[in-house]
Amino acid sequence: MDRLPLACRVTLTHFSWILVLLLLFNGDGVSAQDTDDCIGVTCQNGGICVDGVNRYSCNCAPGFEGRHCETNIDECATDTDNCHTEATCTDTEGSFICTCNNGYIGDGVNCFVNTTAITTQKTFQTTEETTIQTTHFTTDKTTRGRVTTQIPTTFRTAAVDPTTVISTALTTQKTTLPTSNVPTTFTTTTYSTTAITTVTTAIPTTPMKNTTTTKTPPTTCYGGTVTVIDTFVNFVNLTFPDSAADTHAYSNETCANNTESAGIPLAVRRCVGSVETGVSWASPELLDCGLDLSTLAQVAVTAENAAEVASDLQILTSAGSSLMAENIADASTVLESLANTTGDENVGYSLVVSVDQIMNSDDDVLYQSQANNQSLSRIVRAIEQFNDRVNLTSNRFRRIEKNIGVETYQIGAAELVNSVGFALLDGSEDLEDGLVRSYSDSSSIPTDQVDASIVLPAADILKKSIPDTGDMQVRLNFIVYGNSRLFQSNQTSAGTTTRVNSRVIASRVTGFEFKNLSSPVVTRYIPLVQNGTNTTVKNVRCVYWDFMAAGGTGAWSAEGCAFAGIDNGRAVCHCNHLTNFAVLMDIYGGLQSFALDLISTIGIALSITGLSLTLLSYLIFKQLRQTRPQHILANLCIALLATLILFLAGIDATHSPVGCTVVAFLLHYFLLAAFMWMAVEAFNMYLAFVIVLGAHVSRLILKAAIFAWGLPLIIAIATLVVDVPSTYPYGQETYRSTDICWLQGNQLYYGVLLPAGLVLLFNVIVYIVVIGKLACGGRTDGRVADPESGATRQNLRIAIAVMVLVGLTWVFGFFMISHGRIVFSYLFCIFNSLQGFFIFIFHCLRQKEVQNLWFKYCGCCAGDSQTTTKSSTGKSTSSPSESNSESSSREQQNGNASMDVYIE
């Protein structure tokens, strides 16, 4: 029980809650004052007592465990030591000792074959006991490293020369054994009473166990668990995954749910170094879980705390896809403060990574943050300002992330004679370090391989703005953005055809402004979206980002830029100034896309109209609500109508994240409800056409309603709950797409496609059985169908009507793949968008009973109401009401519905 966490012990039973209340309050109902519970408590073996609210806990030093740290951990028995395979592990209190086995030497962690031999001769007449100090090595975890301790060992030697004793008794200090330039011979000294003989012997070249003759620098920082002390003097275990050179890793541990930074990684750690020099882990940067972005934005950034603030910002933006507009505003404030305070390269690392993570945010959130307070423009300017002041300790600052690449370096003004360039080469959707390159001579840029590039004019053009190009050093800044998410404007918002159809690339020279250049700045871009079967791209415009446009909100402007044509599939632009450049294009859906959209819109409009008229008929005329098939049909119409209205009105409502999620949930629910009522239709047809006699099911409509309306609600809620916002605002939402208000990923596969697929499989089986029964001349109200009386035509109509009712046309959606995609796309759009209209045609418009009821209702009767008409039962009767009553009576007696209930 004591080994359970406190929170678990408190909530085990209701009785525990009573004890908590008794601890919190005195008998008079007044809150008791909390005291220091560590008074009188002794945490053993170096443990630290931490006071809590009416409780305490002991943070044990490494090597100990237990409530009071009283238990020593036996590393040797639990196989958690790091001793060499040729070493013996000996457990000690709070630690362990590694001792190399006989025939090996080393510190116990690394053991090597002992190739040194000392030959002694028995030259002394007496035997004496000599105590020799030998050295063993132990791992002391409290200092997180290996230290050496000397343990005296007494053994007996025979006739040992004092020189040997002295040389052997020397205490061996901890050293790193060499792995290169190892001598190939060793020297043996033989002592006698008259001479000292030295013999040189070759060392065997056979490789030793667990040793190497060469050592290459490590290129990966391997993951593991480290223990750090937080600001509250608590020992915190942090586990990090493997990390490549010059990258970072976030801890697997996250902040608790009751903190401001719930769900955020607890720490970040960099793998510093390079492939050439080797890599190693830097110290972890621990996050204060009481911080969030709004709190961090209020911190005054100084040169002393800039590194800490930068690492906090990096961790807090690590889940960029779940940031809200206010989070991005706070992050932009912190970025501005950092850019104006320090030029430390390590701060620059965290700054660029933070921007990269922010660029993973939802487009609508980014758009809102820009519209509210120009957060995105502030972020772009902060990056530029930091590049202007970053300390170039190696004459260059370079940081390439997936969404943004930055490079800043010093160059002599005279070196601009050939013009310089910067390029992202084609080869990956994300930016990669090897694909982002700078060129001292722009003629070296492979123009047929660039994804985006920029070339500055030669020095004779720039010298108009640089007064002295002799010995002057200039700082060149280049930035490439993998997408245009930091450049949001109404020009490219949802609902428009204009899109930024390229990467965004920028250049500036610190301290100088270039305008109206006589020779242009040349940029090249591969269009992100190109002309194809489903897209049409036209109206290319070369633009730059004007921070002051649109009332200071920022917008794309074509001033000073011109489209120079297409070269090797790249759009070429000429501009007479330096800033952030891109290309705008108008992107339209292709002919196929336009046709499918048109068909869907017309079909949905007709279906909504048809379903509305069908439901209106059932609502007005009580006679149409008497039989079981009519009840089922009415419920199916309600589900389909709700689905189509939601789809038409809300599928693109992505401007409101909450509203879009609500639309996705309701659309999911009503679509599944429609499928379930299709399954009920199929089951009822099976009873009516196949079972016939004895097919009566008591309270079938009530049971069907619980099934068809209740099960979809359970599935819809469960699909939403598995993506419950437990990690919001910092978790990543997977429930719906960011492009449309509809499910995505596993939610779509398991929440929609799986249940819909099962329903369609059931309906297909029922359809085959029912149609087979009809084709074989099954019973129809006790009569055998006459092949000469148009039964074939009637059965065909029934087959189509049944297909519509059970929704078999939805099967086309599962075949919209491979080469048949276009054909099945048309079939899917035509039949499913018109499903509601077909229901109206077959089950309302063509029904004589419905026609007569409407004629009578409108005062346009075709004859006397007592005139004999053909009712929905297929028999002559004196009135629709009487006909319907007879049909209902026969259904209750035989347990089936006539085929003509489904089609006239």
XYZ file of C-alpha atoms in Angstrom, residues 217-668:
452
model
C 33.473 9.946 -33.781
C 29.870 9.199 -32.723
C 27.212 10.656 -35.010
C 24.144 9.932 -32.858
C 23.292 10.846 -29.295
C 21.699 7.690 -27.981
C 18.589 7.935 -25.886
C 18.353 7.064 -22.243
C 17.247 8.253 -18.839
C 18.993 10.950 -16.844
C 18.258 12.338 -13.394
C 18.149 16.079 -12.819
C 17.171 18.304 -9.909
C 14.343 20.773 -10.501
C 13.827 24.175 -8.883
C 12.100 22.510 -5.914
C 15.142 20.302 -5.254
C 13.281 17.229 -6.489
C 15.040 14.459 -8.368
C 13.405 14.158 -11.807
C 14.008 11.269 -14.189
C 13.928 12.298 -17.854
C 13.940 9.897 -20.791
C 15.024 11.115 -24.222
C 14.950 9.297 -27.567
C 17.912 9.040 -29.928
C 18.880 12.292 -31.603
C 21.059 13.027 -34.613
C 23.887 15.543 -34.636
C 22.864 19.183 -34.186
C 19.224 18.362 -33.447
C 17.150 18.229 -30.300
C 14.849 15.819 -28.519
C 11.945 16.360 -26.129
C 11.537 14.236 -23.029
C 8.951 11.492 -22.929
C 7.786 12.888 -19.603
C 5.237 15.708 -19.732
C 3.808 18.253 -17.321
C 0.981 17.014 -15.114
C -2.637 17.651 -16.076
C -3.165 20.010 -13.146
C -0.444 22.432 -14.297
C -0.523 25.372 -16.691
C 1.548 23.433 -19.235
C -0.411 20.183 -19.079
C 0.742 17.706 -21.696
C 3.830 19.723 -22.675
C 7.216 17.920 -22.662
C 9.028 18.423 -19.392
C 12.417 19.136 -20.945
C 14.420 19.526 -24.143
C 17.966 18.389 -24.798
C 20.303 19.166 -27.678
C 22.674 16.785 -29.375
C 25.622 19.120 -29.948
C 28.565 18.594 -32.273
C 28.841 17.438 -35.853
C 29.414 14.294 -37.852
C 33.034 15.300 -38.385
C 33.929 16.067 -34.764
C 31.555 13.738 -32.961
C 28.455 14.497 -30.926
C 27.396 14.478 -27.297
C 24.366 15.382 -25.228
C 24.128 18.867 -23.751
C 22.538 19.363 -20.355
C 18.718 19.098 -20.372
C 16.719 22.323 -20.226
C 13.868 21.804 -17.760
C 10.511 23.582 -18.147
C 8.705 25.150 -15.203
C 5.272 23.562 -15.615
C 3.699 26.590 -13.952
C 4.500 28.583 -17.094
C 2.397 29.022 -20.195
C 2.914 31.304 -23.183
C 0.875 34.141 -21.698
C 2.978 34.081 -18.532
C 6.224 33.808 -20.487
C 5.257 36.837 -22.589
C 5.247 38.934 -19.400
C 8.788 37.949 -18.412
C 11.356 40.725 -18.881
C 14.037 39.246 -21.128
C 17.630 40.093 -20.216
C 20.991 38.872 -21.413
C 21.175 36.690 -18.286
C 17.846 34.873 -18.723
C 17.581 34.930 -22.551
C 18.763 31.338 -22.963
C 16.264 30.073 -20.387
C 13.380 32.045 -21.918
C 14.310 30.768 -25.397
C 14.306 27.126 -24.282
C 10.960 27.649 -22.488
C 9.517 29.141 -25.674
C 10.794 26.202 -27.709
C 9.182 23.672 -25.380
C 5.878 25.572 -25.075
C 5.507 25.750 -28.880
C 6.526 22.125 -29.421
C 2.912 21.132 -30.198
C 2.485 23.878 -32.784
C -0.485 22.257 -34.499
C -2.645 22.891 -31.422
C -1.692 26.504 -30.764
C -4.488 29.060 -30.680
C -4.371 32.627 -32.025
C -3.707 34.066 -28.562
C -0.848 31.587 -28.065
C 0.783 32.751 -31.279
C 0.380 36.392 -30.224
C 2.177 35.638 -26.950
C 4.900 33.720 -28.784
C 5.482 36.664 -31.141
C 5.950 38.938 -28.115
C 8.602 36.625 -26.676
C 10.350 36.337 -30.053
C 10.514 40.114 -30.376
C 11.989 40.441 -26.885
C 14.647 37.822 -27.613
C 15.569 39.367 -30.972
C 16.036 42.767 -29.355
C 18.061 41.484 -26.382
C 20.674 38.955 -27.441
C 22.682 37.640 -30.336
C 23.632 34.327 -28.748
C 23.711 31.528 -31.307
C 22.156 29.024 -28.884
C 19.241 31.415 -28.424
C 19.052 31.614 -32.210
C 18.723 27.837 -32.371
C 15.681 27.862 -30.063
C 14.252 30.892 -31.847
C 14.331 29.272 -35.296
C 12.966 25.968 -33.941
C 10.109 27.828 -32.240
C 9.155 29.564 -35.492
C 9.306 26.230 -37.307
C 6.895 24.734 -34.772
C 4.531 27.705 -34.964
C 4.327 27.163 -38.728
C 2.654 23.805 -38.015
C -0.411 25.632 -36.672
C -3.765 25.500 -38.417
C -4.122 27.971 -41.297
C -7.293 29.445 -39.833
C -5.580 30.027 -36.492
C -2.627 31.701 -38.197
C -4.958 33.866 -40.267
C -6.843 34.929 -37.133
C -3.628 35.752 -35.266
C -2.483 37.967 -38.143
C -5.851 39.703 -38.401
C -5.997 40.357 -34.640
C -2.584 41.898 -33.992
C -0.242 41.151 -36.910
C 1.432 38.362 -34.944
C 2.851 36.672 -38.022
C 4.418 39.840 -39.408
C 5.990 40.427 -36.001
C 7.452 36.930 -36.079
C 8.956 37.453 -39.543
C 10.478 40.753 -38.460
C 11.840 39.187 -35.265
C 13.691 36.582 -37.345
C 15.162 39.303 -39.542
C 16.205 41.415 -36.539
C 17.909 38.486 -34.866
C 19.843 37.704 -38.048
C 21.101 41.286 -38.026
C 22.607 40.932 -34.545
C 23.475 37.246 -34.142
C 27.058 36.626 -33.018
C 28.922 34.971 -35.885
C 31.461 33.017 -33.844
C 32.335 30.901 -36.868
C 31.601 33.677 -39.393
C 28.282 31.997 -40.181
C 24.958 31.269 -38.478
C 22.925 28.545 -40.166
C 19.825 26.694 -39.009
C 17.641 24.527 -41.259
C 14.338 23.132 -39.974
C 11.448 21.498 -41.852
C 9.532 24.732 -42.441
C 12.224 27.407 -42.321
C 15.888 27.732 -43.216
C 18.124 30.619 -42.082
C 21.666 31.496 -43.102
C 23.647 34.608 -42.140
C 27.316 35.285 -42.853
C 29.905 38.017 -43.294
C 31.467 38.753 -46.670
C 33.704 41.441 -48.041
C 31.807 43.956 -50.122
C 34.359 43.520 -52.893
C 33.480 39.809 -53.076
C 30.051 40.687 -54.444
C 31.586 41.249 -57.864
C 30.128 38.037 -59.310
C 26.836 38.382 -57.428
C 25.839 35.917 -54.752
C 22.906 33.567 -54.493
C 20.917 31.333 -52.199
C 18.880 28.306 -53.256
C 16.688 25.499 -52.070
C 17.238 22.558 -54.398
C 14.366 20.331 -55.459
C 14.163 16.954 -53.776
C 11.972 17.064 -50.680
C 8.698 18.557 -49.523
C 10.316 19.521 -46.218
C 13.453 21.619 -46.063
C 16.636 19.600 -45.570
C 20.089 20.802 -44.634
C 21.754 19.289 -47.687
C 19.310 20.946 -50.092
C 19.690 24.516 -48.796
C 22.853 26.132 -50.150
C 24.476 29.535 -50.519
C 26.643 30.465 -53.513
C 29.442 33.020 -53.671
C 29.062 32.973 -57.437
C 25.475 32.787 -58.633
C 26.532 31.257 -61.934
C 27.144 28.016 -60.014
C 23.461 27.649 -59.098
C 21.926 24.688 -61.005
C 18.856 26.546 -62.275
C 17.298 23.340 -63.579
C 17.379 21.822 -60.083
C 16.199 24.668 -57.859
C 12.959 24.606 -55.928
C 13.375 28.278 -55.021
C 16.377 30.572 -55.463
C 17.391 34.202 -55.230
C 20.317 35.952 -56.947
C 21.559 39.396 -55.931
C 22.899 41.790 -58.564
C 26.671 42.225 -58.964
C 28.685 44.651 -56.824
C 28.653 47.466 -59.346
C 24.879 47.613 -58.953
C 24.924 47.403 -55.135
C 27.665 49.983 -54.693
C 25.129 52.765 -55.161
C 23.789 51.847 -51.736
C 27.129 50.768 -50.190
C 29.346 53.883 -50.103
C 32.722 52.171 -49.627
C 33.236 48.663 -50.993
C 36.982 48.585 -50.350
C 37.688 46.817 -47.082
C 34.130 46.908 -45.854
C 32.433 43.768 -44.498
C 28.731 43.276 -45.096
C 26.353 40.808 -43.521
C 24.120 38.834 -45.894
C 20.902 37.339 -44.571
C 18.954 34.657 -46.416
C 15.716 32.966 -45.329
C 13.634 30.345 -47.115
C 10.164 29.383 -45.877
C 8.808 25.975 -46.824
C 5.303 27.430 -47.132
C 3.484 30.742 -46.877
C 1.771 30.155 -43.535
C 3.469 33.145 -41.914
C 2.134 35.386 -44.704
C -1.665 35.397 -44.297
C -3.862 37.889 -46.144
C -7.372 38.273 -47.517
C -5.919 37.831 -51.000
C -5.329 34.135 -50.379
C -8.000 33.359 -47.786
C -10.526 30.542 -48.071
C -13.126 31.168 -50.739
C -10.694 32.728 -53.201
C -8.910 31.060 -56.093
C -5.662 33.000 -55.534
C -2.952 31.047 -53.761
C 0.728 31.468 -52.940
C 1.971 28.783 -55.299
C 5.641 28.652 -54.306
C 8.066 28.721 -51.428
C 8.808 32.113 -49.899
C 12.430 33.244 -50.183
C 14.004 36.390 -48.730
C 17.305 38.254 -48.644
C 18.615 41.397 -46.976
C 21.928 43.121 -46.332
C 22.165 44.284 -42.721
C 22.255 48.055 -42.401
C 21.426 48.792 -46.042
C 18.212 49.252 -47.987
C 18.082 48.480 -51.674
C 15.409 50.038 -53.859
C 14.996 50.819 -57.534
C 17.993 48.705 -58.599
C 18.950 49.095 -62.257
C 19.612 45.352 -62.494
C 16.970 43.110 -60.941
C 17.028 40.650 -58.119
C 16.199 37.343 -59.849
C 14.082 34.689 -58.148
C 13.006 31.288 -59.461
C 10.285 28.958 -58.176
C 8.789 25.581 -58.923
C 4.973 25.966 -58.702
C 3.653 23.899 -55.808
C 0.482 23.149 -57.782
C 0.777 22.658 -61.515
C -1.669 22.204 -64.365
C -3.196 18.735 -64.381
C -6.352 16.739 -64.796
C -7.986 18.169 -61.695
C -6.348 21.607 -61.538
C -5.887 24.591 -63.781
C -3.222 27.167 -62.895
C -3.117 30.580 -64.539
C -2.365 34.285 -63.990
C 1.153 34.143 -62.513
C 2.074 37.227 -60.441
C 5.476 37.920 -58.888
C 4.958 39.541 -55.489
C 6.655 40.536 -52.253
C 5.305 40.887 -48.727
C 4.486 44.501 -47.894
C 4.325 44.824 -44.101
C 2.539 48.188 -44.281
C -0.185 47.220 -46.758
C -3.830 46.691 -45.772
C -3.639 49.186 -42.925
C -0.552 47.635 -41.402
C -1.941 44.099 -41.492
C 0.324 43.174 -44.390
C -0.432 41.918 -47.889
C 1.213 40.723 -51.076
C 2.211 43.463 -53.511
C 3.459 43.280 -57.093
C 5.065 46.748 -57.019
C 8.586 46.644 -58.433
C 8.283 42.988 -59.496
C 7.598 41.488 -62.911
C 7.038 37.992 -64.256
C 9.873 37.133 -66.676
C 8.507 33.849 -67.981
C 8.992 30.112 -67.464
C 12.454 28.539 -67.624
C 12.944 24.782 -67.110
C 9.541 24.584 -65.466
C 10.439 27.387 -63.049
C 8.634 30.693 -62.792
C 11.234 33.479 -63.109
C 10.670 36.853 -61.436
C 12.579 40.153 -61.575
C 12.312 42.664 -58.721
C 14.121 45.956 -58.101
C 14.427 45.614 -54.303
C 15.141 43.099 -51.519
C 12.528 41.570 -49.209
C 10.358 38.424 -48.951
C 9.369 37.124 -52.395
C 6.894 34.564 -53.758
C 4.526 33.998 -56.680
C 0.737 34.183 -56.628
C -1.348 32.099 -59.011
C -5.025 31.505 -59.580
C -5.785 27.820 -59.054
C -9.013 26.338 -60.304
C -10.381 22.851 -60.165
C -10.027 21.031 -63.480
C -12.877 20.046 -65.748
C -13.469 16.809 -63.862
C -13.554 18.569 -60.509
C -15.901 21.259 -61.812
C -18.259 18.683 -63.309
C -18.370 16.605 -60.117
C -18.988 19.704 -57.996
C -21.807 20.791 -60.304
C -23.413 17.338 -60.291
C -23.182 17.099 -56.512
C -24.650 20.550 -55.942
C -27.585 19.993 -58.318
C -28.197 16.469 -56.990
C -28.150 17.555 -53.349
C -30.504 20.447 -54.089
C -32.962 18.070 -55.825
C -32.673 15.542 -52.997
C -33.319 18.151 -50.321
C -36.392 19.264 -52.244
C -37.612 15.703 -52.781
C -37.048 14.623 -49.195
C -38.750 17.760 -47.883
C -41.830 17.094 -50.045
C -41.866 13.432 -48.979
C -41.719 14.320 -45.282
C -44.313 17.044 -45.782
C -46.645 14.482 -47.324
C -46.164 12.087 -44.432
C -46.668 14.924 -41.954
C -49.898 16.225 -43.478
C -51.601 12.938 -44.309
C -52.169 10.546 -41.443
C -53.022 7.811 -43.925
C -49.348 7.678 -44.954
C -48.218 6.919 -41.423
C -50.100 3.673 -40.880
C -47.771 0.882 -42.030
C -44.357 -0.254 -40.880
C -42.551 0.471 -44.179
C -43.919 4.012 -44.123
C -42.523 4.629 -40.630
C -39.126 3.314 -41.671
C -39.120 5.435 -44.803
C -39.992 8.581 -42.846
C -37.075 8.055 -40.449
C -34.688 7.415 -43.346
C -35.821 10.646 -44.990
C -35.160 12.618 -41.783
C -31.625 11.222 -41.463
C -30.796 11.825 -45.118
C -32.257 15.331 -45.123
C -30.221 16.342 -42.052
C -27.069 14.896 -43.620
C -27.496 16.759 -46.903
C -28.327 20.088 -45.259
C -25.303 19.857 -42.957
C -23.071 18.907 -45.853
C -24.243 21.725 -48.084
C -24.196 24.418 -45.400
C -21.318 23.475 -43.127
C -18.730 21.295 -44.840
C -16.500 24.323 -45.562
C -17.086 26.191 -42.271
C -13.444 25.859 -41.204
C -13.201 29.515 -40.113
C -14.609 28.504 -36.723
C -12.641 25.582 -35.193
C -15.335 24.789 -32.623
C -18.186 25.209 -35.093
C -16.384 23.059 -37.635
C -15.947 20.280 -35.069
C -19.663 20.461 -34.227
C -20.559 20.191 -37.919
C -18.238 17.200 -38.335
C -19.816 15.478 -35.314
C -23.414 16.063 -36.460
C -22.607 15.094 -40.028
C -21.008 11.904 -38.740
